[in-house]
PDB file of C-alpha atoms in Angstrom:
ATOM      1  CA  MET A   1     -18.398  13.022  -3.747  1.00 75.00           C
ATOM      2  CA  ARG A   2     -19.312   9.361  -3.412  1.00 89.00           C
ATOM      3  CA  MET A   3     -16.149   8.113  -5.146  1.00 90.00           C
ATOM      4  CA  ALA A   4     -13.898   9.816  -2.602  1.00 91.00           C
ATOM      5  CA  GLN A   5     -15.966   8.463   0.277  1.00 93.00           C
ATOM      6  CA  GLU A   6     -15.742   4.931  -1.091  1.00 93.00           C
ATOM      7  CA  LEU A   7     -11.961   5.225  -1.435  1.00 93.00           C
ATOM      8  CA  GLU A   8     -11.719   6.592   2.105  1.00 93.00           C
ATOM      9  CA  THR A   9     -13.717   3.624   3.393  1.00 94.00           C
ATOM     10  CA  LEU A  10     -11.517   1.132   1.513  1.00 93.00           C
ATOM     11  CA  LEU A  11      -8.334   2.799   2.769  1.00 93.00           C
ATOM     12  CA  ALA A  12      -9.618   2.599   6.330  1.00 93.00           C
ATOM     13  CA  GLU A  13     -10.561  -1.088   5.971  1.00 92.00           C
ATOM     14  CA  LYS A  14      -7.499  -2.328   4.102  1.00 91.00           C
ATOM     15  CA  HIS A  15      -4.701  -0.127   5.432  1.00 90.00           C
ATOM     16  CA  GLY A  16      -6.108   1.337   8.643  1.00 90.00           C
ATOM     17  CA  LEU A  17      -5.745   4.872   7.294  1.00 89.00           C
ATOM     18  CA  SER A  18      -8.746   6.768   8.592  1.00 89.00           C
ATOM     19  CA  SER A  19      -7.499  10.273   9.348  1.00 88.00           C
ATOM     20  CA  GLY A  20      -5.885  13.024   7.337  1.00 89.00           C
ATOM     21  CA  PRO A  21      -6.398  14.305   3.825  1.00 92.00           C
ATOM     22  CA  LEU A  22      -7.264  11.799   1.100  1.00 91.00           C
ATOM     23  CA  SER A  23      -4.136  12.638  -0.891  1.00 91.00           C
ATOM     24  CA  ARG A  24      -1.837  11.793   2.041  1.00 93.00           C
ATOM     25  CA  ARG A  25      -3.728   8.593   2.808  1.00 93.00           C
ATOM     26  CA  LEU A  26      -3.519   7.499  -0.834  1.00 93.00           C
ATOM     27  CA  THR A  27       0.217   8.213  -0.882  1.00 91.00           C
ATOM     28  CA  LYS A  28       0.742   6.181   2.283  1.00 92.00           C
ATOM     29  CA  GLY A  29      -1.585   3.342   1.362  1.00 90.00           C
ATOM     30  CA  LEU A  30      -0.317   2.909  -2.182  1.00 92.00           C
ATOM     31  CA  ARG A  31       3.376   2.999  -1.322  1.00 91.00           C
ATOM     32  CA  ARG A  32       3.985  -0.497  -2.683  1.00 89.00           C
ATOM     33  CA  ALA A  33       1.334  -0.367  -5.395  1.00 92.00           C
ATOM     34  CA  PRO A  34       2.111  -0.694  -9.111  1.00 94.00           C
ATOM     35  CA  ARG A  35       3.029   2.434 -11.032  1.00 96.00           C
ATOM     36  CA  ALA A  36      -0.283   2.519 -12.906  1.00 95.00           C
ATOM     37  CA  VAL A  37      -2.221   2.583  -9.645  1.00 95.00           C
ATOM     38  CA  LYS A  38      -0.042   5.395  -8.309  1.00 95.00           C
ATOM     39  CA  ARG A  39      -0.637   7.396 -11.500  1.00 96.00           C
ATOM     40  CA  ALA A  40      -4.370   6.823 -11.167  1.00 96.00           C
ATOM     41  CA  ALA A  41      -4.206   8.064  -7.558  1.00 95.00           C
ATOM     42  CA  ASP A  42      -2.348  11.212  -8.621  1.00 95.00           C
ATOM     43  CA  GLY A  43      -4.913  11.900 -11.327  1.00 94.00           C
ATOM     44  CA  PHE A  44      -7.797  11.292  -8.955  1.00 94.00           C
ATOM     45  CA  VAL A  45      -6.329  13.688  -6.382  1.00 93.00           C
ATOM     46  CA  GLN A  46      -5.894  16.338  -9.089  1.00 93.00           C
ATOM     47  CA  ALA A  47      -9.530  15.837 -10.090  1.00 92.00           C
ATOM     48  CA  GLN A  48     -10.567  16.297  -6.450  1.00 90.00           C
ATOM     49  CA  ILE A  49      -8.699  19.605  -6.381  1.00 89.00           C
ATOM     50  CA  GLN A  50     -10.358  20.707  -9.628  1.00 90.00           C
ATOM     51  CA  MET A  51     -13.783  19.858  -8.239  1.00 87.00           C
ATOM     52  CA  GLY A  52     -13.384  22.776  -5.822  1.00 86.00           C
ATOM     53  CA  ASN A  53     -13.256  25.291  -8.668  1.00 89.00           C
ATOM     54  CA  PRO A  54     -16.374  25.524 -10.890  1.00 88.00           C
ATOM     55  CA  LYS A  55     -14.458  26.736 -13.959  1.00 88.00           C
ATOM     56  CA  LEU A  56     -11.868  23.988 -13.710  1.00 87.00           C
ATOM     57  CA  MET A  57     -14.565  21.408 -13.054  1.00 86.00           C
ATOM     58  CA  ARG A  58     -15.907  21.934 -16.584  1.00 87.00           C
ATOM     59  CA  LEU A  59     -12.490  21.076 -18.032  1.00 86.00           C
ATOM     60  CA  MET A  60     -12.346  17.694 -16.269  1.00 87.00           C
ATOM     61  CA  ASP A  61     -12.617  14.508 -18.295  1.00 89.00           C
ATOM     62  CA  LYS A  62     -15.249  12.588 -16.356  1.00 90.00           C
ATOM     63  CA  ALA A  63     -14.500   9.316 -18.159  1.00 94.00           C
ATOM     64  CA  GLN A  64     -10.848   9.529 -17.190  1.00 94.00           C
ATOM     65  CA  VAL A  65     -11.718  10.283 -13.557  1.00 93.00           C
ATOM     66  CA  GLU A  66     -14.100   7.316 -13.532  1.00 94.00           C
ATOM     67  CA  SER A  67     -11.371   5.097 -14.998  1.00 96.00           C
ATOM     68  CA  GLN A  68      -8.884   6.240 -12.350  1.00 96.00           C
ATOM     69  CA  PHE A  69     -11.451   5.590  -9.643  1.00 95.00           C
ATOM     70  CA  GLN A  70     -12.111   2.083 -10.997  1.00 96.00           C
ATOM     71  CA  THR A  71      -8.372   1.355 -11.011  1.00 96.00           C
ATOM     72  CA  LEU A  72      -7.980   2.511  -7.409  1.00 96.00           C
ATOM     73  CA  ARG A  73     -11.089   0.712  -6.215  1.00 96.00           C
ATOM     74  CA  ASP A  74     -10.118  -2.567  -7.906  1.00 96.00           C
ATOM     75  CA  HIS A  75      -6.628  -2.404  -6.412  1.00 95.00           C
ATOM     76  CA  LEU A  76      -7.884  -1.673  -2.899  1.00 94.00           C
ATOM     77  CA  ARG A  77     -10.575  -4.340  -3.062  1.00 95.00           C
ATOM     78  CA  ALA A  78      -8.008  -6.955  -4.129  1.00 94.00           C
ATOM     79  CA  ILE A  79      -5.968  -6.496  -0.946  1.00 92.00           C
ATOM     80  CA  ASP A  80      -6.436  -9.351   1.512  1.00 93.00           C
ATOM     81  CA  VAL A  81      -5.648  -8.077   4.997  1.00 92.00           C
ATOM     82  CA  ALA A  82      -5.427 -11.539   6.573  1.00 94.00           C
ATOM     83  CA  ASP A  83      -3.019 -12.715   3.873  1.00 95.00           C
ATOM     84  CA  ARG A  84      -0.828  -9.641   4.419  1.00 91.00           C
ATOM     85  CA  ARG A  85      -0.665 -10.415   8.143  1.00 93.00           C
ATOM     86  CA  LYS A  86       0.191 -14.063   7.489  1.00 97.00           C
ATOM     87  CA  GLY A  87       2.908 -12.996   5.058  1.00 96.00           C
ATOM     88  CA  LEU A  88       4.365 -10.606   7.593  1.00 95.00           C
ATOM     89  CA  VAL A  89       4.424 -13.244  10.343  1.00 97.00           C
ATOM     90  CA  LEU A  90       5.911 -15.893   8.018  1.00 98.00           C
ATOM     91  CA  SER A  91       8.557 -13.432   6.841  1.00 98.00           C
ATOM     92  CA  LEU A  92       9.485 -12.628  10.423  1.00 98.00           C
ATOM     93  CA  LEU A  93       9.647 -16.307  11.397  1.00 98.00           C
ATOM     94  CA  GLY A  94      11.728 -17.164   8.320  1.00 98.00           C
ATOM     95  CA  SER A  95      14.193 -14.404   9.079  1.00 98.00           C
ATOM     96  CA  LEU A  96      14.424 -15.444  12.714  1.00 98.00           C
ATOM     97  CA  GLY A  97      14.918 -19.108  11.764  1.00 98.00           C
ATOM     98  CA  PHE A  98      17.671 -18.269   9.298  1.00 98.00           C
ATOM     99  CA  ASN A  99      19.459 -16.145  11.893  1.00 98.00           C
ATOM    100  CA  LEU A 100      19.296 -18.943  14.473  1.00 98.00           C
ATOM    101  CA  ILE A 101      20.707 -21.457  11.981  1.00 98.00           C
ATOM    102  CA  ALA A 102      23.503 -19.041  11.031  1.00 98.00           C
ATOM    103  CA  VAL A 103      24.455 -18.461  14.680  1.00 98.00           C
ATOM    104  CA  ALA A 104      24.439 -22.218  15.371  1.00 98.00           C
ATOM    105  CA  ALA A 105      26.650 -22.851  12.327  1.00 98.00           C
ATOM    106  CA  ILE A 106      29.102 -20.146  13.385  1.00 98.00           C
ATOM    107  CA  LEU A 107      29.176 -21.603  16.914  1.00 97.00           C
ATOM    108  CA  VAL A 108      29.937 -25.108  15.576  1.00 97.00           C
ATOM    109  CA  ILE A 109      32.673 -23.741  13.288  1.00 97.00           C
ATOM    110  CA  LEU A 110      34.180 -21.830  16.204  1.00 97.00           C
ATOM    111  CA  LEU A 111      34.121 -24.916  18.466  1.00 96.00           C
ATOM    112  CA  VAL A 112      35.744 -27.068  15.769  1.00 96.00           C
ATOM    113  CA  TRP A 113      38.376 -24.423  15.104  1.00 96.00           C
ATOM    114  CA  ARG A 114      39.241 -24.112  18.801  1.00 95.00           C
ATOM    115  CA  GLY A 115      39.459 -27.909  19.153  1.00 92.00           C
ATOM    116  CA  PHE A 116      36.502 -28.486  21.466  1.00 88.00           C
ATOM    117  CA  LEU A 117      34.715 -30.696  18.903  1.00 85.00           C
TER     118      LEU A 117
END
């Protein structure tokens, strides 16, 4: 199915998830996604399971599956990998800077308390 292949490609590009079943990759990749996107992923996975059974395939709502696919695709396309990396590096540097300032402040307080300053 072309929709599943497109989602697999987007998951590989945006999250680096290129192996394993689609359901597990969606669960991993959409861990921090909004609730609506997670619901769409669950529905899409259920539709993939139903596609394997011809009798259940007739019961599927194709418009709903298409809507869930659009939701997932829009969410995955909106992810900016470079911005995520920058955010991660800035978060790490901010945390490190705060810790250094806290240690320096504690050291100054300790030196003042002991009478060395």
